[in-house]
PDB file of C-alpha atoms in Angstrom:
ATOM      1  CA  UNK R 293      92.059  83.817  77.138  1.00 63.00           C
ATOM      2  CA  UNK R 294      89.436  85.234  79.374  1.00 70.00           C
ATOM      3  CA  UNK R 295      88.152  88.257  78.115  1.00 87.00           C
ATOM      4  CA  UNK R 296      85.134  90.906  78.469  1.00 93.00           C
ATOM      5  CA  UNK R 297      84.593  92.886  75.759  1.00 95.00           C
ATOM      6  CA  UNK R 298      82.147  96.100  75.508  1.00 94.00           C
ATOM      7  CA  UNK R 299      80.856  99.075  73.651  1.00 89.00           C
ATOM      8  CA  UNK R 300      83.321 102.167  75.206  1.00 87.00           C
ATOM      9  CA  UNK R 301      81.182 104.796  73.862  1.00 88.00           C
ATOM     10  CA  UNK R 302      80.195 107.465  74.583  1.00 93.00           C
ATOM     11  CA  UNK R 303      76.359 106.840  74.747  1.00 95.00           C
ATOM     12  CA  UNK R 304      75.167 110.531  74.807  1.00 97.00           C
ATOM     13  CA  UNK R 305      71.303 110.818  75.052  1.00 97.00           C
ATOM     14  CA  UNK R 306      68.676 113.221  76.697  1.00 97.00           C
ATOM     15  CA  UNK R 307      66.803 112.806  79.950  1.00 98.00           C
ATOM     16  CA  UNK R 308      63.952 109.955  79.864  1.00 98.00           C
ATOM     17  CA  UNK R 309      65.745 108.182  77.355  1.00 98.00           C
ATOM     18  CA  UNK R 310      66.116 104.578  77.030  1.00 98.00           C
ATOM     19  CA  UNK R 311      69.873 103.258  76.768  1.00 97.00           C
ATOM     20  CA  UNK R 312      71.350  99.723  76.450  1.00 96.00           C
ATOM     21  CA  UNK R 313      74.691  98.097  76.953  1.00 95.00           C
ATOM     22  CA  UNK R 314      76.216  95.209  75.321  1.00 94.00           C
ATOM     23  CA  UNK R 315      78.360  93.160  76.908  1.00 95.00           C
ATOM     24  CA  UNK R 316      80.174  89.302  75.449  1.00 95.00           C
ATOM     25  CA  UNK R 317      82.424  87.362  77.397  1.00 93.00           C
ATOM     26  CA  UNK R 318      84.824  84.734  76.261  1.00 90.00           C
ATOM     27  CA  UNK R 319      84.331  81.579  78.629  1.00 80.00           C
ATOM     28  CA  UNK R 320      81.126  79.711  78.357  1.00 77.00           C
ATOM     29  CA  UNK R 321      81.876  78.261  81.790  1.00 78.00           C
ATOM     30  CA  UNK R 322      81.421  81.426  83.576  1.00 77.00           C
ATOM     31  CA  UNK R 323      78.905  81.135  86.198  1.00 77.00           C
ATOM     32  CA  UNK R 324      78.343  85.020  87.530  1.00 87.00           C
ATOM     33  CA  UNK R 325      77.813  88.140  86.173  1.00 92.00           C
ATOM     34  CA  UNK R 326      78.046  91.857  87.190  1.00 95.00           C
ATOM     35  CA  UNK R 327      77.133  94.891  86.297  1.00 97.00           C
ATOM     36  CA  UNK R 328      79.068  97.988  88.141  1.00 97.00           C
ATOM     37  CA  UNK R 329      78.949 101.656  87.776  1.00 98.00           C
ATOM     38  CA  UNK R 330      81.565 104.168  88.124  1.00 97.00           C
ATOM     39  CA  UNK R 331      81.920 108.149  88.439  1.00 96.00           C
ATOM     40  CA  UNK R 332      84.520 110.026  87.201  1.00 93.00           C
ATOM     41  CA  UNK R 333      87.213 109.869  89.646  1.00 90.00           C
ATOM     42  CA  UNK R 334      85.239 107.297  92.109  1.00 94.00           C
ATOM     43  CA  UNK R 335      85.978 103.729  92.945  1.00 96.00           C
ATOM     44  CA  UNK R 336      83.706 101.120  91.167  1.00 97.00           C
ATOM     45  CA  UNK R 337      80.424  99.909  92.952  1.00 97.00           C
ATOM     46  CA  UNK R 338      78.039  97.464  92.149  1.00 96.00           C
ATOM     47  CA  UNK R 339      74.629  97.930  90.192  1.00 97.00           C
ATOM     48  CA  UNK R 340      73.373  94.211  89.534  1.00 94.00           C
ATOM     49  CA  UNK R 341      74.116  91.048  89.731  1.00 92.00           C
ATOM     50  CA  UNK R 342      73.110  88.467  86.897  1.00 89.00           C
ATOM     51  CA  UNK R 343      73.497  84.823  88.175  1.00 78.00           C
ATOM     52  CA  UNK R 344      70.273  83.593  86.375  1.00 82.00           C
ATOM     53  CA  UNK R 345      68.620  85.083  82.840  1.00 83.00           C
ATOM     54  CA  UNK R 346      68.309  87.883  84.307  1.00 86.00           C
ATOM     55  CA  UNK R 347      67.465  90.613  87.087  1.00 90.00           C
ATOM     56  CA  UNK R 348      65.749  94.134  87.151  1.00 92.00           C
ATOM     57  CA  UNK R 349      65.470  96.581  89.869  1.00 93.00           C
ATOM     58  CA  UNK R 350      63.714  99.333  89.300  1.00 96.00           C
ATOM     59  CA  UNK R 351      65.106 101.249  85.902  1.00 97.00           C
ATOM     60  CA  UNK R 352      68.021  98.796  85.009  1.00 97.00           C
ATOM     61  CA  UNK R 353      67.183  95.406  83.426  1.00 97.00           C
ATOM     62  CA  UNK R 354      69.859  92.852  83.295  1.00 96.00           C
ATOM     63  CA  UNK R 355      69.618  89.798  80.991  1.00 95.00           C
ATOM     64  CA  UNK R 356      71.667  87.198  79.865  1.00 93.00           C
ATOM     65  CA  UNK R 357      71.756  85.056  77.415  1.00 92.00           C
ATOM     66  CA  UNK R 358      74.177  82.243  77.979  1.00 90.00           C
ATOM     67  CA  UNK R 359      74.151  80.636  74.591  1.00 90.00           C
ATOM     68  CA  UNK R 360      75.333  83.514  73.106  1.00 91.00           C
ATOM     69  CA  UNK R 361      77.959  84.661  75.551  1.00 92.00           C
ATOM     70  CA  UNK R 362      76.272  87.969  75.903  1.00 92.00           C
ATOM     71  CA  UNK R 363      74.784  89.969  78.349  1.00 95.00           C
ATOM     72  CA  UNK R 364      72.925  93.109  78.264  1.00 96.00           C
ATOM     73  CA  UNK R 365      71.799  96.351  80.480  1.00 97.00           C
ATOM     74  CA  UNK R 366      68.538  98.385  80.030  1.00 97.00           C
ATOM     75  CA  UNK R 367      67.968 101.567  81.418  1.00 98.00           C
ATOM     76  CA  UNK R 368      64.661 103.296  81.159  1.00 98.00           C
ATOM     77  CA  UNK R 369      63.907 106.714  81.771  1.00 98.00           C
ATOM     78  CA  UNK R 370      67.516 108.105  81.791  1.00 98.00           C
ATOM     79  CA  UNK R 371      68.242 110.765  85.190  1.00 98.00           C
ATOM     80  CA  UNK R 372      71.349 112.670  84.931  1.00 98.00           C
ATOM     81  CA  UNK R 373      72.678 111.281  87.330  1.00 97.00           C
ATOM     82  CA  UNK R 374      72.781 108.149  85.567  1.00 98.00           C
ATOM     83  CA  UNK R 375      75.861 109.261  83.617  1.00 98.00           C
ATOM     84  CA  UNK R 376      78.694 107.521  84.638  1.00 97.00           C
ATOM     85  CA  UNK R 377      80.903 104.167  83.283  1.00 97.00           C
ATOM     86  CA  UNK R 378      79.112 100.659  83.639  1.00 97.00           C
ATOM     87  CA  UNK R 379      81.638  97.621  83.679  1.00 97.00           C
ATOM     88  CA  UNK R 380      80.582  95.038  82.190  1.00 96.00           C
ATOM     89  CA  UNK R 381      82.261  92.109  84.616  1.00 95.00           C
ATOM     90  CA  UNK R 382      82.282  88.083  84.805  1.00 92.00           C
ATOM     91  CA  UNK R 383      83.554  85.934  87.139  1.00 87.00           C
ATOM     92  CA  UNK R 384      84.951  82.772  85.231  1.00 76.00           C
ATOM     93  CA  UNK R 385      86.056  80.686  88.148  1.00 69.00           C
ATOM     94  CA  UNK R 386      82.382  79.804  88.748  1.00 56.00           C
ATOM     95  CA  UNK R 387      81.680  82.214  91.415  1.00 51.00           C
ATOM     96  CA  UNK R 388      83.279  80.581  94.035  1.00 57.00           C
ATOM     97  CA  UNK R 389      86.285  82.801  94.682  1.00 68.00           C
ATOM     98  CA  UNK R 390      85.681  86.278  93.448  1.00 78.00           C
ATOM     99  CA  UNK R 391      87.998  86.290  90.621  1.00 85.00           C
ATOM    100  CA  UNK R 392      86.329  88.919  88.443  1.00 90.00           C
ATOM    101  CA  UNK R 393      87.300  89.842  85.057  1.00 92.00           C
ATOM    102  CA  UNK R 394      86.729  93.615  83.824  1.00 94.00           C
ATOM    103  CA  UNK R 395      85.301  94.945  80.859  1.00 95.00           C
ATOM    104  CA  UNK R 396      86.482  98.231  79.506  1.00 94.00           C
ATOM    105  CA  UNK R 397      83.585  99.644  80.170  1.00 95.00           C
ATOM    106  CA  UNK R 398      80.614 101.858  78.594  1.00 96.00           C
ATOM    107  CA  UNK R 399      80.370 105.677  79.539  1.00 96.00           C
ATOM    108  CA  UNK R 400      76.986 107.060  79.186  1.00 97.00           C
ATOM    109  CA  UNK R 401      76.250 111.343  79.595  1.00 97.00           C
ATOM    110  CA  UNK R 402      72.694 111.850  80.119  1.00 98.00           C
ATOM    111  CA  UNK R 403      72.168 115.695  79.236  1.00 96.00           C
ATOM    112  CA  UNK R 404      69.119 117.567  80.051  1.00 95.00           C
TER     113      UNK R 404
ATOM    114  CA  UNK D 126      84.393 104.572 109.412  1.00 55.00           C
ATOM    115  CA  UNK D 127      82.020 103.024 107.076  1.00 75.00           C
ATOM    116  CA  UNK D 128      82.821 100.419 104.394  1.00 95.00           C
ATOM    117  CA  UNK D 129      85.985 100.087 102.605  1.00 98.00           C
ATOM    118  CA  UNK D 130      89.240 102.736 103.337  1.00 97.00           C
ATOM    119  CA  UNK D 131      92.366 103.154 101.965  1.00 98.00           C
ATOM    120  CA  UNK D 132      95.533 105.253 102.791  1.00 97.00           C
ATOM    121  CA  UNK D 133      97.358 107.088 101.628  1.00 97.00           C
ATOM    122  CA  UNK D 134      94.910 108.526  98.367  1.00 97.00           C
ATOM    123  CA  UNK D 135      97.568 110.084  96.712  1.00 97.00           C
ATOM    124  CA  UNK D 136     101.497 108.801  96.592  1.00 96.00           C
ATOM    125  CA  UNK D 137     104.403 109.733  94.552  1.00 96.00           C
ATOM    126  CA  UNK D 138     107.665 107.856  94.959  1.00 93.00           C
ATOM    127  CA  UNK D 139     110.638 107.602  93.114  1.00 91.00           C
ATOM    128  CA  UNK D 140     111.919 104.154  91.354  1.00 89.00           C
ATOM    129  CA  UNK D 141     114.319 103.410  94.576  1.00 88.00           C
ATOM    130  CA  UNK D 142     111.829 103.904  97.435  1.00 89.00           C
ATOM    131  CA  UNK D 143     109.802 101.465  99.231  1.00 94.00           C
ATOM    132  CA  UNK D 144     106.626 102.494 100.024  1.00 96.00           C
ATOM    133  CA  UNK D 145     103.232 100.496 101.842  1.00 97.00           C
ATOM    134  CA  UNK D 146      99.492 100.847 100.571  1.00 98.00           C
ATOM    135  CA  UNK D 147      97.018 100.340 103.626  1.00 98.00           C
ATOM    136  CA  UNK D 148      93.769  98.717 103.231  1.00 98.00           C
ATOM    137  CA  UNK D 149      90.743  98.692 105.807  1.00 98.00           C
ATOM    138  CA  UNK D 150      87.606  96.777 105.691  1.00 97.00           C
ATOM    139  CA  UNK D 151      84.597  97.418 108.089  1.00 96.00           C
ATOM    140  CA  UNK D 152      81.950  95.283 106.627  1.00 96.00           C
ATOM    141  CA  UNK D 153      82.940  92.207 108.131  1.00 95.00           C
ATOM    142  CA  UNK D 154      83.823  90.444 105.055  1.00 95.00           C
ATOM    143  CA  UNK D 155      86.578  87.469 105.099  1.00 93.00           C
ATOM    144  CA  UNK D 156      87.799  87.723 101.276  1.00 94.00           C
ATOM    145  CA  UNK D 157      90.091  90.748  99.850  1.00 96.00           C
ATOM    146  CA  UNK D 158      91.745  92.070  96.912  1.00 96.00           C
ATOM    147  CA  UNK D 159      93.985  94.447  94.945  1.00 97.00           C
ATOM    148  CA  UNK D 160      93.454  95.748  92.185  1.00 97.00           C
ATOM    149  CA  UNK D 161      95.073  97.811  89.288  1.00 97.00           C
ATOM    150  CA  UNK D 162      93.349 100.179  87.435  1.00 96.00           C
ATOM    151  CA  UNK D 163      94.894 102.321  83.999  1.00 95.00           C
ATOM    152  CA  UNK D 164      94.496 104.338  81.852  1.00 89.00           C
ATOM    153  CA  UNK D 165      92.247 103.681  79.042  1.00 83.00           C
ATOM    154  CA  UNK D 166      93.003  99.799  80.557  1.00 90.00           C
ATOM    155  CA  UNK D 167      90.519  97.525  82.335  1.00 92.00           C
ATOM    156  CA  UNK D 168      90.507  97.390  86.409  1.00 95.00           C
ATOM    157  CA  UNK D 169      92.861  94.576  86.548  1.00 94.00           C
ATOM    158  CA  UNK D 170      92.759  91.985  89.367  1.00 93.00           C
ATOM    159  CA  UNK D 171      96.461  91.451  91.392  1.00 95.00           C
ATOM    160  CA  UNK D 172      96.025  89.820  94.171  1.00 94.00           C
ATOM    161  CA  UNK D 173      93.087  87.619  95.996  1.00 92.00           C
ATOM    162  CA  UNK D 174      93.047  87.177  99.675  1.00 93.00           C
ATOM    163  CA  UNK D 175      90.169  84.669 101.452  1.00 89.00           C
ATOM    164  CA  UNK D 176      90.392  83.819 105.069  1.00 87.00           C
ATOM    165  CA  UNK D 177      93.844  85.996 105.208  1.00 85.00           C
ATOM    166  CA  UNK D 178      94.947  83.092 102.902  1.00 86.00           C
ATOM    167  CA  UNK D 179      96.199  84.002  99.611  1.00 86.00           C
ATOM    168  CA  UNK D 180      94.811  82.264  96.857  1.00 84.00           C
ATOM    169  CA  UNK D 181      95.207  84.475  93.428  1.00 81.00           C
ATOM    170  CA  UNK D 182      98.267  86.199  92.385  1.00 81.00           C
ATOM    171  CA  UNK D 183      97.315  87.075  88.461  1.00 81.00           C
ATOM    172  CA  UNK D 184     101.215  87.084  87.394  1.00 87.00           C
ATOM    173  CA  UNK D 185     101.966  90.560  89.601  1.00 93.00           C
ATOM    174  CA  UNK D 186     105.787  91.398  89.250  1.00 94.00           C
ATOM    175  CA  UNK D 187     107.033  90.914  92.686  1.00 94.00           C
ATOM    176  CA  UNK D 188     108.174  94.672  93.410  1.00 95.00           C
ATOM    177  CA  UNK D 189     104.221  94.121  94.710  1.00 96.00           C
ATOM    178  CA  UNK D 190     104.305  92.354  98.010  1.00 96.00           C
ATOM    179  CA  UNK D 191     100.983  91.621  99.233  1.00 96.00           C
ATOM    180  CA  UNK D 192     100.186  91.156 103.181  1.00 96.00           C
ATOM    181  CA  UNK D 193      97.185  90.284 104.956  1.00 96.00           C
ATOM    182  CA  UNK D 194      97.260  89.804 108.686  1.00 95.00           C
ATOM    183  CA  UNK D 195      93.884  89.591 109.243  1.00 94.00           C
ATOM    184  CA  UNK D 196      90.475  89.400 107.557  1.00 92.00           C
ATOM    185  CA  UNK D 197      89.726  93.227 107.825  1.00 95.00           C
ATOM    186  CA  UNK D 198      93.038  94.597 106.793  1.00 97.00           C
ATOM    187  CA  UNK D 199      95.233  94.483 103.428  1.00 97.00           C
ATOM    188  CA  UNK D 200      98.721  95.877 102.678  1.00 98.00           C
ATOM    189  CA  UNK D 201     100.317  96.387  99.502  1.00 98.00           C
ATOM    190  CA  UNK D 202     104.315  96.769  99.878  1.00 97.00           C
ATOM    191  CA  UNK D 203     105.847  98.505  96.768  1.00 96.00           C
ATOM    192  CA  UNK D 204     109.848  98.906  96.113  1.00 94.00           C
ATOM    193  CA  UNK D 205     111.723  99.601  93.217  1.00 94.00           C
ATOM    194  CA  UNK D 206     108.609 100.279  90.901  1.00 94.00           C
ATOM    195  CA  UNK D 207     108.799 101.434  87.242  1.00 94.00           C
ATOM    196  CA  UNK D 208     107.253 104.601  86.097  1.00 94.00           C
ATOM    197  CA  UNK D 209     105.114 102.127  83.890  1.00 94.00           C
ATOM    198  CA  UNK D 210     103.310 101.149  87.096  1.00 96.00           C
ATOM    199  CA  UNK D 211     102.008 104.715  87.615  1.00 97.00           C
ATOM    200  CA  UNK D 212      97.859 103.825  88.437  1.00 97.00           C
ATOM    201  CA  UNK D 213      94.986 104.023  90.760  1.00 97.00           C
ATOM    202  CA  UNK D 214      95.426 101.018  93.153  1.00 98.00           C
ATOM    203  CA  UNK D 215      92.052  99.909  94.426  1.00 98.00           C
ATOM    204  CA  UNK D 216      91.289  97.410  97.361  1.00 98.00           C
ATOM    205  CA  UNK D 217      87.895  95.837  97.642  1.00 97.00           C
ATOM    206  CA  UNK D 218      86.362  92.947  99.992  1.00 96.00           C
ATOM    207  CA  UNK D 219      83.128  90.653  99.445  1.00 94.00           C
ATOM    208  CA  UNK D 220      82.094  88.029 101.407  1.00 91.00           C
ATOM    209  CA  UNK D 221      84.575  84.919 101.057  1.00 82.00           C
ATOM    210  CA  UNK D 222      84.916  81.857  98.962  1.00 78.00           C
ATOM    211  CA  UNK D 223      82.403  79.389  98.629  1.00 77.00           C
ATOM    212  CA  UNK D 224      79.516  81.887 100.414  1.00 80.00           C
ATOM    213  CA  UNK D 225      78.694  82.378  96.653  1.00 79.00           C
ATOM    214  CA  UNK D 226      78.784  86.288  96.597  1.00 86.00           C
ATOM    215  CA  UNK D 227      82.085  86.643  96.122  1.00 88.00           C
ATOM    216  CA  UNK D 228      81.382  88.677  92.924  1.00 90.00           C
ATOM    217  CA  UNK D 229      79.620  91.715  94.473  1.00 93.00           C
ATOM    218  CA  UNK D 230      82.509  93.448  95.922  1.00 95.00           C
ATOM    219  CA  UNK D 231      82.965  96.869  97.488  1.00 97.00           C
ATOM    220  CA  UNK D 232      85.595  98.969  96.656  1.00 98.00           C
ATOM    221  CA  UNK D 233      87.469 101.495  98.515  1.00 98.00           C
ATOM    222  CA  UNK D 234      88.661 104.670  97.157  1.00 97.00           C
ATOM    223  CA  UNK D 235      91.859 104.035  95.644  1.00 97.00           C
ATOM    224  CA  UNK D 236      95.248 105.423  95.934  1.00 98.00           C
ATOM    225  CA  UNK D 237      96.522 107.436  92.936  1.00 97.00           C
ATOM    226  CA  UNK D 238      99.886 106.764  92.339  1.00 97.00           C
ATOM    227  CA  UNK D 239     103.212 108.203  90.701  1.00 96.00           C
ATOM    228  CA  UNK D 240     106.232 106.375  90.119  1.00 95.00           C
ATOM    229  CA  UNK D 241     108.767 109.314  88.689  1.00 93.00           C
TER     230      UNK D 241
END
């Protein structure tokens, strides 16, 4: 059974904080991984993609650790408008056709 | 028109009607899907589309009728649906199979809708 399971939260912290995600995944043949934010009310749109150990861009680190199944998301110095839900998502076909598999997701409120 | 639309946003329908989501995609992306999204559920994938070819259909009761006439637009024909099926149907395209992106998709807004 392919599955994605995360942490639903909520994460509540304060501004500048430092927050991270946990994310496993059941297939150890997966190939590609996602990370994608959504707003209350707002279609799904993508923060990172993770196809090697990892990526970073800017505030969010993304690293994965392939032995374990698990993948991670690290966000420094919290904004408010960071608060949102991040999907945690894999795509166990190997990439090649876009068949993505949904986590729950997390939902973080940064608060001044 | 930028990115990914959909129409209608909202629809409400009783169990005997037939009814047609519309999905547009300006980003000149070959590969498209449906998805269903839940309540306290994760998005769940329906239907994959790649060159206007479909190659997914994740077990979708066939009161969903997919349709793809070309690479930029995506239908989703509904009849007889169950109140059950009540959810925020999203589209989304990416660039197609094999180009190795097909992962990072963009979504359009959804349509929010009521089976009574």
């Amino acid at each position: 059974r392919k599955e994605v399971e995360q942490d639903p939260g909520p994460f509540n912290v304060p501004e500048g904080a430092t927050v991270a995600f946990n994310c496993t995944y059941s297939n150890s043949a997966s190939q590609s991984f996602f990370w994608y934010r959504q707003d209350c009310r707002k279609e799904p749109k993508l923060l990172m993609s993770v196809y090697s150990s990892g990526n970073e861009d800017g505030r969010f680190t993304a690293q994965l650790n392939r032995a374990s199944q698990y993948i991670s998301l690290l966000i420094r110095d919290s904004k408010l408008s960071d608060s949102a839900t991040y999907l945690c998502v894999v795509n166990f076909d190997g990439g090649s056709q876009g068949n993505l598999i949904f986590g729950k997701g997390t939902k973080l409120s940064v608060k001044p | 028109e930028t990115g990914v639309t959909q129409t209608p946003r909202h629809l409400v329908m009783g169990m005997t009607n037939k009814k047609s989501l519309k999905c547009e995609q300006h980003l000149g992306h070959n590969a498209m899907y449906w998805y269903k999204q839940s309540a306290k559920k994760p998005l769940e994938l329906m239907f994959v589309y790649n060159f206007k070819e479909q190659t997914e259909n994740n077990s979708v009761p066939s009161r969903f009728s997919p349709e793809c006439p070309n690479s930029s637009h995506l239908f989703l024909h509904l009849h007889t649906l169950q109140p059950e099926d009540s959810a925020l149907y999203l589209c989304a395209s990416s660039q197609g199979r094999g180009s190795g992106r097909a992962g990072e998709q963009f979504f359009g807004p959804g349509t929010r809708l009521t089976v009574l």
